[in-house]
Structures are given as structure tokens and as C-alpha cells.
């Protein structure tokens, strides 16, 4: 039986992808901080889902992640779906630090450990490492400075890992999944975001990108166009853009 571990599976996109994989017959390891929610997800497919309470910012995160791999007796796919971020034009430092903790430090710890796992088991199977980043990595967003910077970090780290895997002949594919706005708890119930997508719409596209070993998948095509346009805007014009949400 194939195995996937999803970090950040107590809500939103991670939770939905976890239950989809379990429904398709996979063994699924899920992790996040909220044990009550993790237990509720496990109860949907109790014989296929194992959970572990992991705070990716805590010193024991890597150890607990490795223990979860052991509990599942291996891992074919790691999906990093944990994330946090705020609309933060007032530059509240606590919010910026929390964003860096999950999206940069926690991300690095888990992706790094997953890469080392696949490197050590390269002859056994071809692994997949995937992360839900965001179109927000395309440009610095004045209203979410730490969030957009953290997403750019994730893009670059994944690109670097892909090159490293190639040069080290490590049998792993690296997928960077970049959605536009999705109606999840991260948006705190604000449904006024433009081109807002539902989890129902986004989840199958995430799963397809992982299974097809896409290097980068922007979800969806409208957001691919928007982020492509953003990338074409020179900095001298970008600074005049008024982003309001
Ligand atoms: N929603 C959007 O519009 C949107 C758009 C583009 C990209 N994204 C990205 O998509 C990813 C998934 O977000 P989502 O929208 O599905 O939001 P979500 O429902 O808030 O899910 C975030 C997940 O991350 C987990 N998490 C947060 N802090 C954690 C920590 N310290 N340790 C372990 N897990 C932690 C949360 O669980 P606990 O609270 O239980 O720990 C939760 O399971 C994030 O990286 C987000 O940046 C979201």
C-alpha cells in the first residue's frame, strides 16, 4: 500500500487531500498541532489514517516526523501543507515571526528531513516531495510582507532541491503547488478575496500535480495568468499598485 504524509492536515487543503488519498486506498499520515481535529480526520478512515501532533516550530518536529514515517512503515509522498500568514499592513512583528516560523523554519526542517529520507531510500522507491506554496511568492506584497517573502523562500528552496536531487542522483521529484486565493480557515472567513476558489475545486488539482510529478503547478489557469502579469510589472510600477483585501 502506498503511503503519503501530509503536514498541516487538520484543516483546509491539507485535510481535504488527506481524506482523498485515504479514500483512494492509500495509507495516510497526518500532522498538525490541533489533536482534536487530527483525531476527527482519522475517524473518517480509521484503518488508513495515522496522526501525530507536530508543531513544526518546535525542536522535536523532525524527530516526530521521522517517527510518523516509521509508524506508516515508509513514505512515498511528503506534502507540506502547513502554513500561516496574515494581512499585516501594520507590520505586527509577532505575526511576521509566526509566519517565518511555520513557512520558513518549519518548512525547511520538514522538507530537509524528507529529502534526506528519500536520499537514504533511493533504491527502494521514487519519492515525491510537494509543498503548497502560493502565487504570493511572485512579488513582494505590501500588505503581507512576511507571507509573500516566505512563499518566495519556499519557491527557491524547492527549485534548489530539484537541482540538488538531479546532481546527487536522488530518486525524488519536487513539486511546488501555487494556488491563488482558496476559501480555507487561513482567510479567516473573509470571502471578499478576488477569484476565490473552493477546496473542492482546488484539491483534485493539487493531487493531479503531485501524481504527474509537476515541477511547478499554479492553480488555476486564471491565477497563472495573473501571476504571470505580476511578474512582468517592473518594480518602479509595482510600488504604485494598491493591493486591498
Ligand atoms: N487559503 C489560501 O488562500 C491560500 C492560497 C495560497 C496558498 N495557501 C497556502 O496553502 C497552505 C495550506 O493553507 P490552507 O489555506 O489550507 O489553510 P489552513 O486551513 O489554515 O491550514 C493550515 C494548516 O497548517 C497547520 N499549521 C499551522 N501552523 C502549524 C504549526 N506550527 N505546526 C504544524 N502545523 C501547523 C494548521 O494546523 P494546526 O493549526 O492544527 O497546527 C493547518 O492544518 C498554506 O501554506 C498556505 O499558505 C493558502
Tab-separated table of C-alpha atoms and ligand atoms in Angstrom:
chain	number	residue	atom	x	y	z
A	1	UNK	CA	0.000	0.000	0.000
A	2	UNK	CA	1.332	3.460	-0.964
A	3	UNK	CA	1.905	5.997	1.788
A	4	UNK	CA	1.608	9.755	1.950
A	5	UNK	CA	2.408	12.055	4.861
A	6	UNK	CA	0.722	15.442	4.987
A	7	UNK	CA	1.958	18.094	7.402
A	8	UNK	CA	-0.787	20.642	8.026
A	9	UNK	CA	-3.717	18.265	7.572
A	10	UNK	CA	-6.008	19.388	10.402
A	11	UNK	CA	-7.899	21.800	8.144
A	12	UNK	CA	-8.129	23.402	4.715
A	13	UNK	CA	-6.396	21.938	1.688
A	14	UNK	CA	-4.171	19.525	3.633
A	15	UNK	CA	-7.159	17.922	5.366
A	16	UNK	CA	-9.060	17.515	2.135
A	17	UNK	CA	-6.108	15.997	0.245
A	18	UNK	CA	-5.531	13.604	3.179
A	19	UNK	CA	-9.072	12.230	3.077
A	20	UNK	CA	-8.974	11.987	-0.739
A	21	UNK	CA	-5.824	9.852	-0.617
A	22	UNK	CA	-7.279	7.667	2.153
A	23	UNK	CA	-10.463	7.203	0.121
A	24	UNK	CA	-8.304	6.115	-2.830
A	25	UNK	CA	-6.779	3.358	-0.666
A	26	UNK	CA	-3.541	4.996	0.474
A	27	UNK	CA	-2.121	4.850	3.999
A	28	UNK	CA	-2.025	8.435	5.172
A	29	UNK	CA	-0.005	10.042	7.946
A	30	UNK	CA	-1.327	13.399	9.047
A	31	UNK	CA	0.177	16.003	11.345
A	32	UNK	CA	-0.560	19.440	12.757
A	33	UNK	CA	-0.923	20.977	16.239
A	34	UNK	CA	-4.657	20.527	16.865
A	35	UNK	CA	-5.085	16.958	18.148
A	36	UNK	CA	-8.869	17.100	18.317
A	37	UNK	CA	-9.102	17.934	14.637
A	38	UNK	CA	-6.498	15.339	13.677
A	39	UNK	CA	-8.470	12.683	15.585
A	40	UNK	CA	-11.633	13.712	13.762
A	41	UNK	CA	-9.861	13.317	10.394
A	42	UNK	CA	-8.532	9.894	11.420
A	43	UNK	CA	-12.052	8.816	12.338
A	44	UNK	CA	-13.146	9.260	8.707
A	45	UNK	CA	-10.823	6.376	7.644
A	46	UNK	CA	-9.571	4.930	10.952
A	47	UNK	CA	-7.794	1.939	9.440
A	48	UNK	CA	-5.888	4.013	6.861
A	49	UNK	CA	-5.022	7.244	8.683
A	50	UNK	CA	-2.416	7.677	11.439
A	51	UNK	CA	-1.848	11.008	13.093
A	52	UNK	CA	0.861	12.730	15.059
A	53	UNK	CA	0.657	16.033	16.885
A	54	UNK	CA	3.527	18.036	15.426
A	55	UNK	CA	4.259	21.712	15.814
A	56	UNK	CA	6.737	22.369	13.019
A	57	UNK	CA	8.227	25.250	15.002
A	58	UNK	CA	9.072	23.024	17.984
A	59	UNK	CA	12.519	21.450	18.486
A	60	UNK	CA	11.063	17.906	18.324
A	61	UNK	CA	9.360	18.403	14.932
A	62	UNK	CA	11.859	16.431	12.845
A	63	UNK	CA	12.003	13.548	15.335
A	64	UNK	CA	8.198	13.313	15.408
A	65	UNK	CA	8.063	13.465	11.612
A	66	UNK	CA	10.584	10.620	11.350
A	67	UNK	CA	8.582	8.643	13.923
A	68	UNK	CA	5.460	9.117	11.788
A	69	UNK	CA	7.321	7.724	8.763
A	70	UNK	CA	8.209	4.721	10.886
A	71	UNK	CA	4.617	4.289	12.094
A	72	UNK	CA	3.491	4.156	8.460
A	73	UNK	CA	6.393	1.830	7.654
A	74	UNK	CA	7.685	4.194	4.964
A	75	UNK	CA	6.677	7.173	2.868
A	76	UNK	CA	6.168	7.615	-0.873
A	77	UNK	CA	4.971	11.236	-0.805
A	78	UNK	CA	5.520	14.126	1.574
A	79	UNK	CA	3.108	17.036	1.193
A	80	UNK	CA	3.888	20.144	3.221
A	81	UNK	CA	0.529	21.898	3.562
A	82	UNK	CA	1.214	23.678	6.843
A	83	UNK	CA	1.241	27.414	6.625
A	84	UNK	CA	0.218	30.625	8.238
A	85	UNK	CA	0.067	34.273	7.289
A	86	UNK	CA	-1.807	37.495	7.799
A	87	UNK	CA	-2.944	40.632	6.132
A	88	UNK	CA	-0.411	42.711	8.052
A	89	UNK	CA	-0.001	46.264	6.735
A	90	UNK	CA	0.716	47.447	10.306
A	91	UNK	CA	3.800	45.139	10.308
A	92	UNK	CA	2.948	43.465	13.606
A	93	UNK	CA	6.238	41.738	14.413
A	94	UNK	CA	4.635	38.800	16.224
A	95	UNK	CA	2.651	37.945	13.092
A	96	UNK	CA	5.750	38.218	10.916
A	97	UNK	CA	7.727	35.975	13.272
A	98	UNK	CA	4.929	33.391	13.400
A	99	UNK	CA	4.805	33.372	9.599
A	100	UNK	CA	8.543	32.798	9.324
A	101	UNK	CA	8.347	30.046	11.970
A	102	UNK	CA	5.895	27.920	10.006
A	103	UNK	CA	6.545	28.916	6.391
A	104	UNK	CA	10.321	29.186	6.518
A	105	UNK	CA	11.868	27.408	9.521
A	106	UNK	CA	9.256	24.658	9.900
A	107	UNK	CA	9.066	24.203	6.129
A	108	UNK	CA	12.845	23.807	5.908
A	109	UNK	CA	13.009	21.321	8.774
A	110	UNK	CA	10.372	19.016	7.298
A	111	UNK	CA	11.368	19.278	3.627
A	112	UNK	CA	15.025	18.800	4.540
A	113	UNK	CA	14.180	15.671	6.589
A	114	UNK	CA	12.013	14.303	3.767
A	115	UNK	CA	14.820	14.807	1.239
A	116	UNK	CA	17.282	13.003	3.495
A	117	UNK	CA	14.779	10.178	3.941
A	118	UNK	CA	14.360	9.739	0.183
A	119	UNK	CA	18.091	10.016	-0.367
A	120	UNK	CA	18.639	7.166	2.088
A	121	UNK	CA	15.930	5.024	0.483
A	122	UNK	CA	16.608	5.956	-3.147
A	123	UNK	CA	16.878	2.359	-4.302
A	124	UNK	CA	13.571	1.387	-2.765
A	125	UNK	CA	11.171	3.756	-4.485
A	126	UNK	CA	10.917	7.025	-6.316
A	127	UNK	CA	9.780	9.571	-3.787
A	128	UNK	CA	7.819	12.756	-4.151
A	129	UNK	CA	8.189	15.949	-2.159
A	130	UNK	CA	5.438	18.514	-2.654
A	131	UNK	CA	4.548	21.738	-0.888
A	132	UNK	CA	1.628	24.096	-1.138
A	133	UNK	CA	3.317	27.466	-1.565
A	134	UNK	CA	1.316	30.298	-3.169
A	135	UNK	CA	1.167	32.698	-6.091
A	136	UNK	CA	2.046	35.266	-3.396
A	137	UNK	CA	5.714	34.346	-3.886
A	138	UNK	CA	5.750	36.105	-7.243
A	139	UNK	CA	6.142	39.624	-5.826
A	140	UNK	CA	6.557	41.372	-2.504
A	141	UNK	CA	3.034	42.207	-1.310
A	142	UNK	CA	2.983	45.342	0.828
A	143	UNK	CA	0.004	44.153	2.868
A	144	UNK	CA	1.613	40.739	3.579
A	145	UNK	CA	5.357	41.288	3.520
A	146	UNK	CA	6.466	38.277	5.589
A	147	UNK	CA	3.927	35.976	3.929
A	148	UNK	CA	4.925	36.841	0.357
A	149	UNK	CA	8.633	36.709	1.240
A	150	UNK	CA	8.177	33.328	2.945
A	151	UNK	CA	6.471	31.944	-0.147
A	152	UNK	CA	9.312	33.154	-2.368
A	153	UNK	CA	11.697	31.379	0.013
A	154	UNK	CA	9.691	28.174	-0.453
A	155	UNK	CA	9.771	28.505	-4.254
A	156	UNK	CA	13.540	28.953	-4.228
A	157	UNK	CA	14.203	26.159	-1.726
A	158	UNK	CA	12.173	23.694	-3.796
A	159	UNK	CA	13.890	24.757	-7.014
A	160	UNK	CA	17.268	24.278	-5.323
A	161	UNK	CA	16.275	20.832	-4.044
A	162	UNK	CA	15.240	19.798	-7.531
A	163	UNK	CA	18.682	20.729	-8.809
A	164	UNK	CA	20.362	19.011	-5.858
A	165	UNK	CA	18.373	15.818	-6.411
A	166	UNK	CA	19.417	15.829	-10.052
A	167	UNK	CA	23.095	16.322	-9.266
A	168	UNK	CA	23.082	13.762	-6.438
A	169	UNK	CA	21.008	11.261	-8.451
A	170	UNK	CA	18.416	11.159	-5.698
A	171	UNK	CA	15.270	9.444	-6.808
A	172	UNK	CA	12.760	12.123	-5.836
A	173	UNK	CA	10.537	14.586	-7.682
A	174	UNK	CA	9.884	18.049	-6.300
A	175	UNK	CA	6.515	19.741	-6.814
A	176	UNK	CA	5.747	23.368	-5.999
A	177	UNK	CA	1.981	23.931	-5.853
A	178	UNK	CA	0.978	27.583	-6.115
A	179	UNK	CA	-2.706	28.310	-5.570
A	180	UNK	CA	-4.400	31.683	-5.722
A	181	UNK	CA	-6.979	32.504	-3.031
A	182	UNK	CA	-8.724	29.453	-1.549
A	183	UNK	CA	-11.653	29.544	0.872
A	184	UNK	CA	-9.998	27.962	3.938
A	185	UNK	CA	-9.606	28.950	7.619
A	186	UNK	CA	-6.392	30.770	6.638
A	187	UNK	CA	-8.528	33.554	5.173
A	188	UNK	CA	-10.472	33.772	8.460
A	189	UNK	CA	-13.879	33.705	6.824
A	190	UNK	CA	-13.230	36.717	4.582
A	191	UNK	CA	-14.906	35.765	1.313
A	192	UNK	CA	-14.236	39.089	-0.430
A	193	UNK	CA	-10.998	37.919	-1.988
A	194	UNK	CA	-10.927	38.074	-5.792
A	195	UNK	CA	-11.136	34.829	-7.815
A	196	UNK	CA	-11.692	32.871	-4.591
A	197	UNK	CA	-11.620	29.098	-5.177
A	198	UNK	CA	-13.216	26.357	-3.099
A	199	UNK	CA	-11.262	23.486	-1.545
A	200	UNK	CA	-13.447	21.118	-3.627
A	201	UNK	CA	-12.149	22.780	-6.776
A	202	UNK	CA	-8.512	23.025	-5.738
A	203	UNK	CA	-7.882	19.635	-4.069
A	204	UNK	CA	-8.103	17.457	-7.218
A	205	UNK	CA	-5.751	19.859	-8.993
A	206	UNK	CA	-3.231	19.552	-6.162
A	207	UNK	CA	-3.467	15.757	-6.285
A	208	UNK	CA	-3.035	15.697	-10.077
A	209	UNK	CA	0.048	17.929	-9.881
A	210	UNK	CA	1.640	15.606	-7.321
A	211	UNK	CA	0.819	12.411	-9.207
A	212	UNK	CA	2.075	13.880	-12.504
A	213	UNK	CA	5.293	14.980	-10.774
A	214	UNK	CA	4.833	18.542	-11.981
A	215	UNK	CA	7.775	20.773	-11.042
A	216	UNK	CA	5.518	23.825	-10.638
A	217	UNK	CA	1.724	23.896	-10.723
A	218	UNK	CA	-0.149	27.188	-10.448
A	219	UNK	CA	-3.794	26.698	-9.510
A	220	UNK	CA	-5.672	27.602	-11.541
A	221	UNK	CA	-5.071	28.858	-15.108
A	222	UNK	CA	-6.610	32.254	-14.264
A	223	UNK	CA	-4.130	32.623	-11.425
A	224	UNK	CA	-1.300	31.517	-13.735
A	225	UNK	CA	-2.202	34.447	-15.984
A	226	UNK	CA	-2.480	36.905	-13.086
A	227	UNK	CA	0.831	35.880	-11.539
A	228	UNK	CA	2.458	35.928	-14.983
A	229	UNK	CA	1.246	39.526	-15.393
A	230	UNK	CA	2.536	40.418	-11.915
A	231	UNK	CA	5.984	39.090	-12.823
A	232	UNK	CA	6.043	41.351	-15.893
A	233	UNK	CA	5.397	44.511	-13.862
A	234	UNK	CA	8.661	46.379	-13.223
A	235	UNK	CA	9.418	47.377	-9.623
A	236	UNK	CA	9.103	51.089	-10.453
A	237	UNK	CA	5.430	50.459	-11.318
A	238	UNK	CA	4.748	47.682	-8.795
A	239	UNK	CA	5.318	50.098	-5.870
A	240	UNK	CA	2.344	52.186	-7.063
A	241	UNK	CA	-0.069	49.245	-7.010
A	242	UNK	CA	-2.687	49.483	-4.256
A	243	UNK	CA	-3.427	45.949	-3.033
A	244	UNK	CA	-6.508	45.886	-0.819
A	245	UNK	CA	-8.260	42.775	0.516
B	1	LIG	N1	-6.089	29.773	1.595
B	1	LIG	C1	-5.456	30.442	0.636
B	1	LIG	O1	-5.977	31.406	0.041
B	1	LIG	C2	-4.079	30.006	0.205
B	1	LIG	C3	-3.615	30.445	-1.032
B	1	LIG	C4	-2.356	30.056	-1.456
B	1	LIG	C5	-1.574	29.248	-0.653
B	1	LIG	N2	-2.050	28.844	0.557
B	1	LIG	C6	-1.175	28.003	1.372
B	1	LIG	O2	-1.751	26.726	1.482
B	1	LIG	C7	-1.254	26.081	2.655
B	1	LIG	C8	-2.428	25.466	3.389
B	1	LIG	O3	-3.234	26.509	3.916
B	1	LIG	P1	-4.820	26.470	3.977
B	1	LIG	O4	-5.297	27.585	3.138
B	1	LIG	O5	-5.327	25.083	3.738
B	1	LIG	O6	-5.045	26.959	5.482
B	1	LIG	P2	-5.464	26.256	6.832
B	1	LIG	O7	-6.781	25.593	6.709
B	1	LIG	O8	-5.282	27.322	7.867
B	1	LIG	O9	-4.377	25.107	7.038
B	1	LIG	C9	-3.114	25.350	7.557
B	1	LIG	C10	-2.621	24.076	8.205
B	1	LIG	O10	-1.322	24.345	8.743
B	1	LIG	C11	-1.262	23.814	10.059
B	1	LIG	N3	-0.297	24.539	10.860
B	1	LIG	C12	-0.259	25.861	11.134
B	1	LIG	N4	0.754	26.117	11.961
B	1	LIG	C13	1.375	24.932	12.212
B	1	LIG	C14	2.471	24.529	13.009
B	1	LIG	N5	3.164	25.423	13.749
B	1	LIG	N6	2.831	23.234	13.013
B	1	LIG	C15	2.148	22.325	12.293
B	1	LIG	N7	1.077	22.634	11.523
B	1	LIG	C16	0.713	23.918	11.501
B	1	LIG	C17	-2.689	24.007	10.590
B	1	LIG	O11	-2.982	23.111	11.656
B	1	LIG	P3	-2.913	23.441	13.221
B	1	LIG	O12	-3.463	24.814	13.416
B	1	LIG	O13	-3.751	22.344	13.807
B	1	LIG	O14	-1.488	23.313	13.594
B	1	LIG	C18	-3.491	23.601	9.362
B	1	LIG	O15	-3.636	22.197	9.324
B	1	LIG	C19	-0.504	27.160	3.437
B	1	LIG	O16	0.871	27.044	3.204
B	1	LIG	C20	-0.994	28.450	2.803
B	1	LIG	O17	-0.025	29.485	2.899
B	1	LIG	C21	-3.280	29.198	1.005
